[in-house]
Tab-separated table of C-alpha atoms and ligand atoms in Angstrom:
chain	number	residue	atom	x	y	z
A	1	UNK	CA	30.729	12.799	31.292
A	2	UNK	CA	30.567	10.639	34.075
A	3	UNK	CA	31.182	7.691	32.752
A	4	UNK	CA	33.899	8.989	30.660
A	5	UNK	CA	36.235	9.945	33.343
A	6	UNK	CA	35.521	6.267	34.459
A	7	UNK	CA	36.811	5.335	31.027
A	8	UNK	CA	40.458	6.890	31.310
A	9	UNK	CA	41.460	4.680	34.473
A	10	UNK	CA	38.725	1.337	34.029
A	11	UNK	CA	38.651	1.273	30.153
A	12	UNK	CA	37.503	-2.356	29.818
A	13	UNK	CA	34.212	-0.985	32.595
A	14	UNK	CA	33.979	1.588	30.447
A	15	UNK	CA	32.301	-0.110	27.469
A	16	UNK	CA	29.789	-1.711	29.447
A	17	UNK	CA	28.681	1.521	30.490
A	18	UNK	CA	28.605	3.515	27.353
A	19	UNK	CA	26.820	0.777	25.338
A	20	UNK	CA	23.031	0.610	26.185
A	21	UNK	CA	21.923	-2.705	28.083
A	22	UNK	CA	21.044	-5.564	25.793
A	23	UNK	CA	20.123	-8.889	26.489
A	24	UNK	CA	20.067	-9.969	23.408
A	25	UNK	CA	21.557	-9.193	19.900
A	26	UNK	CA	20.084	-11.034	16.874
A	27	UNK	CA	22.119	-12.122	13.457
A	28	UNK	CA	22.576	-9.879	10.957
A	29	UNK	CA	20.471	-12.411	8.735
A	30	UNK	CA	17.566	-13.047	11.391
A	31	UNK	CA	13.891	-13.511	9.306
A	32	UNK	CA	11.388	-13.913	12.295
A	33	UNK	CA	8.012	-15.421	10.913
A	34	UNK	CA	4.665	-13.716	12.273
A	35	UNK	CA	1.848	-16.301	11.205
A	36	UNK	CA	-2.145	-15.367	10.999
A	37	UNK	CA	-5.057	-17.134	10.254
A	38	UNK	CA	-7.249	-20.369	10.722
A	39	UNK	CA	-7.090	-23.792	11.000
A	40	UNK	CA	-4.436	-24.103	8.426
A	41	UNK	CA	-2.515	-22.746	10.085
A	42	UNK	CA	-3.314	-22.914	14.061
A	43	UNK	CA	-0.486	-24.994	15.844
A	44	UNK	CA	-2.406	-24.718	19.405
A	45	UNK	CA	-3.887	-21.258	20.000
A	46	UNK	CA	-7.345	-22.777	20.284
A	47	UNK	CA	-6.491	-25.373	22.817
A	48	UNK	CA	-6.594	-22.431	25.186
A	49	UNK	CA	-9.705	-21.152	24.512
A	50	UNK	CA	-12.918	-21.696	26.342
A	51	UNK	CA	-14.995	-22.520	23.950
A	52	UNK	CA	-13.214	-23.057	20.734
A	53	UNK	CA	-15.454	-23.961	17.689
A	54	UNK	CA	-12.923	-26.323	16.494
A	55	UNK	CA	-9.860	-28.174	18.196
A	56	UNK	CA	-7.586	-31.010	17.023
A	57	UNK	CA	-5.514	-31.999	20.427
A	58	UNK	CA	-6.954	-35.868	20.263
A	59	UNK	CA	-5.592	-38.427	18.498
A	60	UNK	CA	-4.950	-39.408	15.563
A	61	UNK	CA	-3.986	-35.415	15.077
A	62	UNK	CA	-0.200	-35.284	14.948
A	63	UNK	CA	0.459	-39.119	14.483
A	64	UNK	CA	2.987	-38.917	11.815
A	65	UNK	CA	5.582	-36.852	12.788
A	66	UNK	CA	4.951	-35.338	15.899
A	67	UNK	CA	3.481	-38.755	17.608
A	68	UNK	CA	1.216	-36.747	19.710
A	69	UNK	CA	-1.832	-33.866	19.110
A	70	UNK	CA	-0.538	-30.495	19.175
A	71	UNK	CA	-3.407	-28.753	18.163
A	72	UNK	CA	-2.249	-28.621	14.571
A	73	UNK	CA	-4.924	-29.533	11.856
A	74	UNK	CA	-3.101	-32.498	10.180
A	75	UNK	CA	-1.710	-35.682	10.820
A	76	UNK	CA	1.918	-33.385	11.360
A	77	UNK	CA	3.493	-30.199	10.179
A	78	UNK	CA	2.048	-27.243	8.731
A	79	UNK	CA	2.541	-25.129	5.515
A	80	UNK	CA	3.431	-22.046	8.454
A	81	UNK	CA	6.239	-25.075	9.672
A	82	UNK	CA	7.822	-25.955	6.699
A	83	UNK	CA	8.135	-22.452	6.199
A	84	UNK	CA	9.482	-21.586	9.597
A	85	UNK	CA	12.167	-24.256	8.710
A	86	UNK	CA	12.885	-22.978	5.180
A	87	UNK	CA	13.629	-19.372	7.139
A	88	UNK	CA	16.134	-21.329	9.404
A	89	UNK	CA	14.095	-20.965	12.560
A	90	UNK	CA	12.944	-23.609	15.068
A	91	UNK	CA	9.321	-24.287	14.890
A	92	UNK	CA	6.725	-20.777	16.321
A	93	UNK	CA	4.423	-21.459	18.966
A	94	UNK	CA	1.263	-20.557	19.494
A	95	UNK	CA	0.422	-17.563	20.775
A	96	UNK	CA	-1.528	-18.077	23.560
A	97	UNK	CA	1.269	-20.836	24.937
A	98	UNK	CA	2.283	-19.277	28.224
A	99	UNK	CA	6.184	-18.536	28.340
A	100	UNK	CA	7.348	-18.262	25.025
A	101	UNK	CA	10.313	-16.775	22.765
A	102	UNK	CA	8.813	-13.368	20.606
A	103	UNK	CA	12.191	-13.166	18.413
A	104	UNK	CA	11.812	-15.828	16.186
A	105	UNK	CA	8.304	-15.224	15.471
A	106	UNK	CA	4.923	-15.668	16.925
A	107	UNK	CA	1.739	-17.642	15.160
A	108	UNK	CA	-1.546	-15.911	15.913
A	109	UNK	CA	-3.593	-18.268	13.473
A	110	UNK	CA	-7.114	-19.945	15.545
A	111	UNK	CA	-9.049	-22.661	13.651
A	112	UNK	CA	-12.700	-21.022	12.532
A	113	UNK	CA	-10.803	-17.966	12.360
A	114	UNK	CA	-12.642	-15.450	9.664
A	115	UNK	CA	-11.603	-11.816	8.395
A	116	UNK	CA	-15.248	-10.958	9.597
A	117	UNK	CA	-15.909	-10.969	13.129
A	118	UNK	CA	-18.709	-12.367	13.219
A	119	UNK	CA	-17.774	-15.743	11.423
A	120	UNK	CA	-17.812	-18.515	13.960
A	121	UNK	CA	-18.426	-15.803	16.396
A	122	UNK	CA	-21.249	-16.037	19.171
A	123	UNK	CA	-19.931	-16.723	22.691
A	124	UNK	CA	-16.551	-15.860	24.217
A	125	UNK	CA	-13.840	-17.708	23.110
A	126	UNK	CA	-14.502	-19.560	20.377
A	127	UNK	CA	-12.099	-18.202	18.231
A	128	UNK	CA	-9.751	-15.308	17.889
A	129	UNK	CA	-10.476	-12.967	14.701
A	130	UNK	CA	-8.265	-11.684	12.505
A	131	UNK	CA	-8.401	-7.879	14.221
A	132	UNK	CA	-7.677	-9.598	17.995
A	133	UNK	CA	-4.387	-11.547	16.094
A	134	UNK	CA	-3.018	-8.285	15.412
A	135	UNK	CA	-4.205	-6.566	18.453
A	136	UNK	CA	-1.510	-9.484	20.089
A	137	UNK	CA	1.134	-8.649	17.716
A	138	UNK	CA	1.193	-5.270	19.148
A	139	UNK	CA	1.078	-6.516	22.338
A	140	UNK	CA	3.963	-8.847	21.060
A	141	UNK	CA	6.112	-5.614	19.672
A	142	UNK	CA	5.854	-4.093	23.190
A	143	UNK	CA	7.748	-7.507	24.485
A	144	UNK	CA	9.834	-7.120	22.504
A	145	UNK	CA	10.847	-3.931	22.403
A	146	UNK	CA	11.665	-4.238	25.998
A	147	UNK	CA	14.361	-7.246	25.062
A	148	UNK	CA	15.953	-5.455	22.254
A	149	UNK	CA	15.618	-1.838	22.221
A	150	UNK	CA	13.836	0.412	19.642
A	151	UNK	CA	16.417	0.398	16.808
A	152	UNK	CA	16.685	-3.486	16.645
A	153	UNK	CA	12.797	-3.636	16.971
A	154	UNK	CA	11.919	-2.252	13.798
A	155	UNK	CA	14.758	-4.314	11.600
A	156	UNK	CA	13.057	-7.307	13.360
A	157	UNK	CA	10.037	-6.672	12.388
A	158	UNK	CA	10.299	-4.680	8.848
A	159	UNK	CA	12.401	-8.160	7.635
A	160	UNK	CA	9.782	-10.329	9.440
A	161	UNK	CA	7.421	-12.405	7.084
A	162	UNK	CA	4.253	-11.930	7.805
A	163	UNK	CA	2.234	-15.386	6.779
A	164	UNK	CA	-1.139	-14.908	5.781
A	165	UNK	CA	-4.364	-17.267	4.963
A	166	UNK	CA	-7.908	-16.116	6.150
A	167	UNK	CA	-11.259	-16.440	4.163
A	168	UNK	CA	-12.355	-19.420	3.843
A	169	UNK	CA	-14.461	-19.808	7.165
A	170	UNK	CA	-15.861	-16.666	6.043
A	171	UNK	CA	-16.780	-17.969	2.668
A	172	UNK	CA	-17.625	-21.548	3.704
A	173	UNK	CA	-19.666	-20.896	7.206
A	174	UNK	CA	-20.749	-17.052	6.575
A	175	UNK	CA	-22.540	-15.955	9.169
A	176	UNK	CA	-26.282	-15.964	8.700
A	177	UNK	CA	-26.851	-11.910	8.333
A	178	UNK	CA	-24.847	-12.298	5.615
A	179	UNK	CA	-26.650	-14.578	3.571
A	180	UNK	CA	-28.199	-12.817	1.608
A	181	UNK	CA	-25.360	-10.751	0.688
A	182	UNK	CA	-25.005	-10.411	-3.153
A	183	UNK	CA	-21.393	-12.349	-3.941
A	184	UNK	CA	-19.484	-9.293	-5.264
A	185	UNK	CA	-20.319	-7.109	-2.354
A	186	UNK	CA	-19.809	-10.228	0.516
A	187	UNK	CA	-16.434	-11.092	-1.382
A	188	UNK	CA	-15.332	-6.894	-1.209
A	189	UNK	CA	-15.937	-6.977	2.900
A	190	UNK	CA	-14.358	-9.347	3.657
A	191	UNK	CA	-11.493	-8.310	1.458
A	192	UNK	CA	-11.886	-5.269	3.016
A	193	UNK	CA	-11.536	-6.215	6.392
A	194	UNK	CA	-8.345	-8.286	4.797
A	195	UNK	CA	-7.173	-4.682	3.734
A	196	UNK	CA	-7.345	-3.173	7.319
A	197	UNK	CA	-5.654	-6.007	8.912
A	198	UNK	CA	-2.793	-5.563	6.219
A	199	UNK	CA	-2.504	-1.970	6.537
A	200	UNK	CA	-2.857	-2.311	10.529
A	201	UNK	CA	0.540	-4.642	10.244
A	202	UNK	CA	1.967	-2.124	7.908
A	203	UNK	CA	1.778	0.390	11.186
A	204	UNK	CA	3.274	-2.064	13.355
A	205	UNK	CA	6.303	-1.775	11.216
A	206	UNK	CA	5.861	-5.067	8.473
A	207	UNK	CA	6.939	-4.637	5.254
A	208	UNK	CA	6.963	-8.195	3.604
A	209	UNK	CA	3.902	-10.206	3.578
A	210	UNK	CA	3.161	-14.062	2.170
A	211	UNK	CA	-0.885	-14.679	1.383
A	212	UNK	CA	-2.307	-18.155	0.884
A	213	UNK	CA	-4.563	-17.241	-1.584
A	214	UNK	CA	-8.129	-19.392	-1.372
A	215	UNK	CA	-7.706	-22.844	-2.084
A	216	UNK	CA	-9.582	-25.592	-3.500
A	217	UNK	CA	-11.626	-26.307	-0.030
A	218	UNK	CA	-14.939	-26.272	-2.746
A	219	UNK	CA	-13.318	-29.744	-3.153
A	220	UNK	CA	-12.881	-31.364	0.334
A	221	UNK	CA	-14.145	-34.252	1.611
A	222	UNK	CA	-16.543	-32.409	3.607
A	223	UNK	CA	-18.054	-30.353	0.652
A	224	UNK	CA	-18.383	-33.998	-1.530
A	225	UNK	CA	-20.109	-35.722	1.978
A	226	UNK	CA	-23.015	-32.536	1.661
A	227	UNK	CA	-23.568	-33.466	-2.150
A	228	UNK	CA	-23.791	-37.048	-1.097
A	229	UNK	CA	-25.961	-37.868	-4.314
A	230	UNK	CA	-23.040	-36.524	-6.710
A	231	UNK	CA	-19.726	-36.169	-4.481
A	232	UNK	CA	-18.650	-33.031	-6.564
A	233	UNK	CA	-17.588	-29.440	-5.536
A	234	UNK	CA	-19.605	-26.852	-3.869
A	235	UNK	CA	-19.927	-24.883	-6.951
A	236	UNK	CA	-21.202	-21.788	-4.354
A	237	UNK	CA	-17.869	-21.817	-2.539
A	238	UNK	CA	-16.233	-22.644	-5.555
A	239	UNK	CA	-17.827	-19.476	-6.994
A	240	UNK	CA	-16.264	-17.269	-4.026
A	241	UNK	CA	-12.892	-18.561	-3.842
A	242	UNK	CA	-12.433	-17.420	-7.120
A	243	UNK	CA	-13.662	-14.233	-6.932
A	244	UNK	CA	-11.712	-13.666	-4.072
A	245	UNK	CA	-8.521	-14.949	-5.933
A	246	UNK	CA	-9.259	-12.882	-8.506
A	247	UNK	CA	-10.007	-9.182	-7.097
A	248	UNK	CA	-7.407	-10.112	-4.328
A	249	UNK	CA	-4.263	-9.357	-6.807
A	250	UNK	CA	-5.649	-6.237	-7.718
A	251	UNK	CA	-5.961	-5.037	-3.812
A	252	UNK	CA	-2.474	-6.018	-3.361
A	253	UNK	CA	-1.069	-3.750	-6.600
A	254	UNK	CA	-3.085	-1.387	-5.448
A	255	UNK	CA	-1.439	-1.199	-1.162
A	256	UNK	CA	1.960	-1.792	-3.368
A	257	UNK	CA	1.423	1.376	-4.567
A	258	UNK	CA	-0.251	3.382	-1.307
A	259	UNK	CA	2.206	2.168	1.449
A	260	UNK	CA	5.920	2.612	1.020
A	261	UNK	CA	8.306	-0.795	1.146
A	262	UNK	CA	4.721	-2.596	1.215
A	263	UNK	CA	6.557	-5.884	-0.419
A	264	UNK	CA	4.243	-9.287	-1.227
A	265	UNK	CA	3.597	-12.882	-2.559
A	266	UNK	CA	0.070	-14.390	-3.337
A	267	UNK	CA	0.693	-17.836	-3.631
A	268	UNK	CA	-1.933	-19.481	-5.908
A	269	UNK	CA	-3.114	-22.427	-3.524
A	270	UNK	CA	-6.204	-22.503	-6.004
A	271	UNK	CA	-4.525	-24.044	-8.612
A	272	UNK	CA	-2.047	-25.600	-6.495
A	273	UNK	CA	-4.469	-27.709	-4.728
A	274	UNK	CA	-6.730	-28.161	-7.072
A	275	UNK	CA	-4.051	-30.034	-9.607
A	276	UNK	CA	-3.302	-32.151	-6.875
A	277	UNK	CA	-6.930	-33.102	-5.846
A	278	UNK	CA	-7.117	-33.635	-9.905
A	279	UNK	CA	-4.098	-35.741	-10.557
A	280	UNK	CA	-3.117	-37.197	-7.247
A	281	UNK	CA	-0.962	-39.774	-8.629
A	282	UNK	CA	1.282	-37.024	-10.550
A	283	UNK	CA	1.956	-35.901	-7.222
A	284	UNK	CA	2.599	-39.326	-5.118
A	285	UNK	CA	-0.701	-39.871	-3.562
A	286	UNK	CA	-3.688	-42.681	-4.004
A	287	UNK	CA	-6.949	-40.630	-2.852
A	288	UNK	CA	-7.734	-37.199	-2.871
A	289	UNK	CA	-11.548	-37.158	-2.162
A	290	UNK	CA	-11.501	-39.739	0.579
A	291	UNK	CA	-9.963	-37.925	3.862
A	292	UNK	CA	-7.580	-40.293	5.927
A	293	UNK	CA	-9.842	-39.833	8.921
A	294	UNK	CA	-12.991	-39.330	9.581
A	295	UNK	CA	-16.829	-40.404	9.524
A	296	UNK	CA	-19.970	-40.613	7.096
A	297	UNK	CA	-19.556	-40.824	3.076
A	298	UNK	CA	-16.070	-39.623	1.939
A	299	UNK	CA	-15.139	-39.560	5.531
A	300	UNK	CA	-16.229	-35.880	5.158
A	301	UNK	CA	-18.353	-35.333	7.834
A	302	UNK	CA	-17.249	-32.013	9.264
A	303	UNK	CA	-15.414	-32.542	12.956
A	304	UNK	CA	-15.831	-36.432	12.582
A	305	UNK	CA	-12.000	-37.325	12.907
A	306	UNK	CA	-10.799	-38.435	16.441
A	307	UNK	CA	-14.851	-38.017	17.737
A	308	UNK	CA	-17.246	-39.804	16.604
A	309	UNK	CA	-17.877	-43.418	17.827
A	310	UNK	CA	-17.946	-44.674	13.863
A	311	UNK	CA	-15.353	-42.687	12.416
A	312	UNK	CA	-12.127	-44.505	10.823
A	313	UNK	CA	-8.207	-43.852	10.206
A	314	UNK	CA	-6.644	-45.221	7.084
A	315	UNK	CA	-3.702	-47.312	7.145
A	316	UNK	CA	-0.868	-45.291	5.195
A	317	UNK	CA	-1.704	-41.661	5.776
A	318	UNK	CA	1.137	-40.866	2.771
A	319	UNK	CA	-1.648	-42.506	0.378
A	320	UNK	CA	-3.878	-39.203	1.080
A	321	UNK	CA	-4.095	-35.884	0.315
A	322	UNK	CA	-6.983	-34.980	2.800
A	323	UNK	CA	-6.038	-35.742	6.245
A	324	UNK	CA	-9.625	-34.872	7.894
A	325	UNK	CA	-12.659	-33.824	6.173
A	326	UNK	CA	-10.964	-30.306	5.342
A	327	UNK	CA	-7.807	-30.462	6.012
A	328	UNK	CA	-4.513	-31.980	3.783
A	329	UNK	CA	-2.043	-34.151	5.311
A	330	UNK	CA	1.308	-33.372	5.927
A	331	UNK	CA	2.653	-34.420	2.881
A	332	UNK	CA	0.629	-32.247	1.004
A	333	UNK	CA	1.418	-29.347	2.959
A	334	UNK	CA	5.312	-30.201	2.100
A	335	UNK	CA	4.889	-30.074	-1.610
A	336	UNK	CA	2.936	-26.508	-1.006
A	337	UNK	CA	5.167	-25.234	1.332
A	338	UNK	CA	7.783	-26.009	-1.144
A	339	UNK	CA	6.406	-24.125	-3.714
A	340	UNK	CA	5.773	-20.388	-1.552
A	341	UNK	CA	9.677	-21.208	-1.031
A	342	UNK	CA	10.865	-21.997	-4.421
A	343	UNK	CA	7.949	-22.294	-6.973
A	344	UNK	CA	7.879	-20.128	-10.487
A	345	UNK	CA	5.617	-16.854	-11.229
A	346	UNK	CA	2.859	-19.381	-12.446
A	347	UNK	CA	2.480	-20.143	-8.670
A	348	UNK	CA	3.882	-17.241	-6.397
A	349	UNK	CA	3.648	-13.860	-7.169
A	350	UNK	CA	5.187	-11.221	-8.059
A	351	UNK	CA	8.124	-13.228	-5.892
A	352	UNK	CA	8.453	-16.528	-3.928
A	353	UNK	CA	9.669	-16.584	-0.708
A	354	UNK	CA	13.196	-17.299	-1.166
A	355	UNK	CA	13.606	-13.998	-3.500
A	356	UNK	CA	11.237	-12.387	-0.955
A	357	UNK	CA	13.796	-12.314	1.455
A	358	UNK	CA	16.420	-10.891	-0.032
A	359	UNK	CA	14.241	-8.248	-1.183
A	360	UNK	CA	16.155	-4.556	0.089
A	361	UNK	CA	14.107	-2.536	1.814
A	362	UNK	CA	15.939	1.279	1.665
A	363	UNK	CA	15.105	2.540	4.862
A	364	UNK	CA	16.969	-0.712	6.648
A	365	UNK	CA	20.763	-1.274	6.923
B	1	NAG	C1	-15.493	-5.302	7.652
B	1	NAG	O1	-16.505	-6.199	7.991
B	1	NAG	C2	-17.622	-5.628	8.653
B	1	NAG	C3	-18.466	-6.788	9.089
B	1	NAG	O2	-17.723	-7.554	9.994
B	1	NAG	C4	-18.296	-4.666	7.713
B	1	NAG	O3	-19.397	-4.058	8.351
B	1	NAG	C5	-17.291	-3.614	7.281
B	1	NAG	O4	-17.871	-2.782	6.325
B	1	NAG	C6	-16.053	-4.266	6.682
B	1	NAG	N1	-15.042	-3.268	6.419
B	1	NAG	C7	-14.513	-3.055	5.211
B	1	NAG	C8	-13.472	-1.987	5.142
B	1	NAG	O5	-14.839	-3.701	4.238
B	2	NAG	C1	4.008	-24.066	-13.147
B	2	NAG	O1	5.016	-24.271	-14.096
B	2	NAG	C2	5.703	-25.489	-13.961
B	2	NAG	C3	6.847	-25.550	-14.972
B	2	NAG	O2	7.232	-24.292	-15.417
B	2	NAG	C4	4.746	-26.646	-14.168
B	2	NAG	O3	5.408	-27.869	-14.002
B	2	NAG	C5	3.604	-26.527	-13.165
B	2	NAG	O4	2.640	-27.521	-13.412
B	2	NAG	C6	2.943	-25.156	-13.234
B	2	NAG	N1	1.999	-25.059	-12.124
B	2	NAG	C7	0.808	-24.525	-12.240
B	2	NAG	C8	-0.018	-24.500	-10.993
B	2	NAG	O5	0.378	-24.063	-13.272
């Protein structure tokens, strides 16, 4: 009532008072981009942690479009980048960078990163786990909260993306009390655990969510340098990235049905990669089972690029489809990123990301 009777003589005062303080009011069309995972997509969160089991801020990491190491897994941008640029937004930082921007996004991801604790666990800070990634995205809703107000808070974050890949650290470097795990019941944990984290970000307030489904890692360099004799695919790994392609669908029909607005893509990187590290010249490259950098037999010796005293860099990284001994180059993760963003149903479903977006949710404006 106050402020009212301050209204009838200061009008133009008057507004400021009535309207609750903001500092900041986002587009009507604002998609921020939350990003979890591993190494796939880690742009720098491990560079700040004590003891991280795996780290790319060396050279030649970054050379081609960056020009320096970020952290990043490649010799440039990530699938989670391209993305972030397909949504508009400038590229999301790392977590665990001090003094960043929580409105456009925030990537959680940490190379070694497993659904199951205890893969590449063992000492402090060697990577951060699925669970502790969302434990900082509530930390990051309390931010901001405090910049935007409730109301505001919950469109942000219900028309967020929520970028997913996680399992293959599990699957490729299980920890050892796992081992003798039959495959149906090792593939349902860590699923599981998958399910938990979902539903977890469900209470935060998402509502649309983009998984990188397993892909063809059976097939990296590193994988062809430990069956030096034949240079093939793990047929093990190969074994549990399709299992966990296959009962991961199901999981997903299944939340669709259990949480309200629960809205999703799987994008098959399976397949994806897999016709790529099959045809390479189809898709503009010379060598898909030789990494661009890297030591020992197929340059596939795990960790090997940027350390050790014999390992080499090609000349024209666009010739490659493996950057290091598991990771793709940037070029490859263009052509993928394109196709979560625009591909058909025979790669991205039930939506891609594009028709994702647009997706109404009822209880939003
Ligand atoms: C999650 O993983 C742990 C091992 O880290 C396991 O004991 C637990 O049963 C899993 N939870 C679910 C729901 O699968
Ligand atoms: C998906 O379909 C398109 C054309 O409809 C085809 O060119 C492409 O190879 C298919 N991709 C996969 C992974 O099957």
């Amino acid at each position: 009532m106050e402020s009212s009777r301050f209204c009838f003589f200061l009008p133009v005062f008057c507004v400021s008072l009535l309207i609750p303080a903001r500092t900041l009011t986002l587009p009507h069309n604002h998609v921020a981009l939350f990003i979890f995972g591993d190494s796939l997509f880690d742009v720098g969160n491990n560079n700040y942690l004590k003891n991280a089991i795996g780290l790319a801020n060396f050279w030649p990491y970054g050379e081609t479009f960056f020009k320096h190491p970020t952290g990043r897994f490649s010799d440039g941008r990530l699938i989670s980048d391209f993305i972030a640029e397909y949504l508009k937004l400038p590229l999301i930082p790392p977590y665990l960078q001090p003094g960043i921007q929580f409105t456009d996004g925030v990537n959680f991801a940490s190379g070694g990163a497993g659904a199951l604790v205890e893969t590449h666990q063992g000492s402090e800070g060697r990577v951060i786990d699925l669970k502790t990634q969302v434990l900082y995205l509530k930390n990051v809703k309390k931010h901001i909260k405090q910049q935007l107000g409730d109301a505001e808070t919950r469109t942000l974050l219900s028309k967020a993306i929520y970028l997913i890949s996680i399992g293959g650290n599990d699957y490729i470097a299980p920890s050892s009390e796992f081992e003798s795990f039959p495959k149906e019941e090792f593939v349902g944990m860590v699923i599981g655990n998958l399910t938990s984290v979902i539903k977890d970000i469900y209470k935060v307030g998402g509502r649309k969510f983009a998984f990188v489904s397993m892909g063809a890692f059976d097939c990296s360099p590193n994988m062809r340098a430990l069956k030096q004799d034949k240079g093939g695919c793990d047929e093990e790994v190969t074994a549990l990235a399709k299992l966990h392609n296959k009962v991961l669908p199901d999981v997903l029909k299944e939340l669709q049905g259990q949480l309200k607005e629960f809205k999703y893509i799987n994008f098959d990187f399976y397949t994806t990669l897999k016709e790529r590290i099959n045809n390479p010249s189809k898709y503009g490259f010379k060598e898909a089972n030789v990494a661009c950098c890297g030591a020992g037999p197929f340059r596939g010796t795990l960790s090997s690029c940027g350390i050790s005293k014999d390992y080499e860099v090609c000349e024209d990284v666009s010739e490659y489809l493996f950057f290091d001994s598991v990771h793709p180059t940037e070029k490859a993760y263009k052509q993928l990123a394109k196709l979560i963003w625009s591909g058909g149903y025979n790669v991205s479903w039930p939506y891609n990301l594009e028709t994702l977006i647009e997706v109404d949710l009822e209880g939003l404006l």
